[in-house]
PDB file of C-alpha atoms and ligand atoms in Angstrom:
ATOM      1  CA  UNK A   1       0.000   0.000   0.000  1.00  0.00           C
ATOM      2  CA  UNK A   2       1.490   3.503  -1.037  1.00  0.00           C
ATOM      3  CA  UNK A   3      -0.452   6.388  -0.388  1.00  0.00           C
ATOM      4  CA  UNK A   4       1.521  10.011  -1.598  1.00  0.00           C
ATOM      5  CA  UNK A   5      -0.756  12.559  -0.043  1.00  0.00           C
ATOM      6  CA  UNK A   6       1.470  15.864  -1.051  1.00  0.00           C
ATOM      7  CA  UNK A   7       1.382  18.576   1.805  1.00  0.00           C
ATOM      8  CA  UNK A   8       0.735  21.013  -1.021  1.00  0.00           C
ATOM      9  CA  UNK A   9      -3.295  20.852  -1.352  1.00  0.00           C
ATOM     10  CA  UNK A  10      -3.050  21.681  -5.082  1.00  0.00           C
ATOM     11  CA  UNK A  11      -1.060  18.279  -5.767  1.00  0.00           C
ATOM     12  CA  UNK A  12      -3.759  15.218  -6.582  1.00  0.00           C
ATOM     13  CA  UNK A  13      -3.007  12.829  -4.231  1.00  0.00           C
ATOM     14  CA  UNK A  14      -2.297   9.189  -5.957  1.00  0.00           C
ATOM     15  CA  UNK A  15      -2.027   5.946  -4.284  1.00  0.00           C
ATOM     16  CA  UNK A  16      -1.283   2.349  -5.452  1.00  0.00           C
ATOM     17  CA  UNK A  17      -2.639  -0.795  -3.739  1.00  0.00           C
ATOM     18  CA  UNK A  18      -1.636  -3.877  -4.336  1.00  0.00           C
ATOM     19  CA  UNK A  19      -1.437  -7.289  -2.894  1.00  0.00           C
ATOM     20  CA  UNK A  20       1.108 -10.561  -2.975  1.00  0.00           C
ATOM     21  CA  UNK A  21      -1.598 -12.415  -4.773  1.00  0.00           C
ATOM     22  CA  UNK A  22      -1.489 -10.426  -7.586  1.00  0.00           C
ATOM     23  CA  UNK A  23      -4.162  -7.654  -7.172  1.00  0.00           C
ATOM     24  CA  UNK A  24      -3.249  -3.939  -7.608  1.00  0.00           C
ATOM     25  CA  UNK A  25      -4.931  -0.982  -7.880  1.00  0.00           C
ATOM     26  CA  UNK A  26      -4.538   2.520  -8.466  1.00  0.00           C
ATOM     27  CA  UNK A  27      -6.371   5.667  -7.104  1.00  0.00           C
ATOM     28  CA  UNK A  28      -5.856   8.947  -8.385  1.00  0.00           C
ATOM     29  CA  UNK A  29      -8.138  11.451  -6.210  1.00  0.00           C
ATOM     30  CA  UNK A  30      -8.650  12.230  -2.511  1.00  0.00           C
ATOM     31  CA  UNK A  31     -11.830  10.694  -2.874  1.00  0.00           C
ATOM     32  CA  UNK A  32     -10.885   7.634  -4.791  1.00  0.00           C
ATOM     33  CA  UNK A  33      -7.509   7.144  -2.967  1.00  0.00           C
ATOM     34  CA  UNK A  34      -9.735   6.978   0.631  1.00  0.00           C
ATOM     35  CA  UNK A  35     -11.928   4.503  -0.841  1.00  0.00           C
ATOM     36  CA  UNK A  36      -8.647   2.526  -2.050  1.00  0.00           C
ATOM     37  CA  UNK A  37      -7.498   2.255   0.962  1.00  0.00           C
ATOM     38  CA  UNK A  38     -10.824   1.276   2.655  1.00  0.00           C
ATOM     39  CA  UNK A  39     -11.016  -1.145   0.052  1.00  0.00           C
ATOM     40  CA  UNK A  40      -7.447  -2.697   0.569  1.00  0.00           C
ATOM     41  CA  UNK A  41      -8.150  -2.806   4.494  1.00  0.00           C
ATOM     42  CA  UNK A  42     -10.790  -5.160   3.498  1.00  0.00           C
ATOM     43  CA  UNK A  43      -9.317  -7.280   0.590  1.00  0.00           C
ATOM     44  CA  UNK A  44      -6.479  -7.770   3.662  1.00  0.00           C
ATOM     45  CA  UNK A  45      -9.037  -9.347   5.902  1.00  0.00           C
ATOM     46  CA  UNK A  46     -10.338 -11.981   3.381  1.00  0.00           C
ATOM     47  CA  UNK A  47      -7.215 -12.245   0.877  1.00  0.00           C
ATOM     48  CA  UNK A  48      -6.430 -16.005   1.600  1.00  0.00           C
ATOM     49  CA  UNK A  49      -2.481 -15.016   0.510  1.00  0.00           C
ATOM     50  CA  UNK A  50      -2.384 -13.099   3.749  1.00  0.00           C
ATOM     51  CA  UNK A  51      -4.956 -15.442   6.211  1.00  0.00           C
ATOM     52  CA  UNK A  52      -2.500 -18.541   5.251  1.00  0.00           C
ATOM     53  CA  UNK A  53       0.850 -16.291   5.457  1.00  0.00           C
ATOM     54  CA  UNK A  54       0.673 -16.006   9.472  1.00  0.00           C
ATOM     55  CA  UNK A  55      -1.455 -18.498  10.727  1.00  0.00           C
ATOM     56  CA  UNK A  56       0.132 -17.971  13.755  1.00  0.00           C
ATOM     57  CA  UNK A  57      -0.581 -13.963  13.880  1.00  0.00           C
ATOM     58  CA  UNK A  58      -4.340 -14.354  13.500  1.00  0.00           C
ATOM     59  CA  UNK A  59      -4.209 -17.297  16.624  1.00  0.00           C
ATOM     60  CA  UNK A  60      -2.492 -14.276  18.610  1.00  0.00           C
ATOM     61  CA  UNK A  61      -4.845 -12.119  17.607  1.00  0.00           C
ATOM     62  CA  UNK A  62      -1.847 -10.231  16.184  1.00  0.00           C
ATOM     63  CA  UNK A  63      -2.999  -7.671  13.112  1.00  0.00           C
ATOM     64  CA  UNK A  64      -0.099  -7.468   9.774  1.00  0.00           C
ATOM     65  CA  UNK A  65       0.680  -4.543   9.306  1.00  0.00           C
ATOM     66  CA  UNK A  66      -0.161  -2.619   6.049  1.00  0.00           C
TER      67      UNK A  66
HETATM   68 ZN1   ZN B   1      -4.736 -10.448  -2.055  1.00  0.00          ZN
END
């Protein structure tokens, strides 16, 4: 997940998702790069590439970090 929100407010902010399964996405847009990375927050809670990385971490109760 990379999320380039410039401090200048004139800059678009971009951001690029994307996953070790393969998935990636792209946002261009304040609006469209908050929904990105609501949208990635989920895919990481049901991706089975993460769930069956760290078995261990999700036992623990342990969240990966994004
Ligand atoms: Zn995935």
């Amino acid at each position: 997940m990379d999320v380039i929100c410039p401090p200048d407010w004139r800059t678009v902010p971009t951001a690029t998702s994307w996953c070790s399964c393969g998935r990636m996405r792209r946002a261009v847009g304040r609006r469209q790069v908050v929904e990105l990375v609501a949208d990635h927050n989920t895919h990481r809670t049901t991706c089975h590439h993460h769930t069956n990385r760290h078995p261990q971490a999700t036992t623990t109760g342990r969240r990966a970090a994004a």
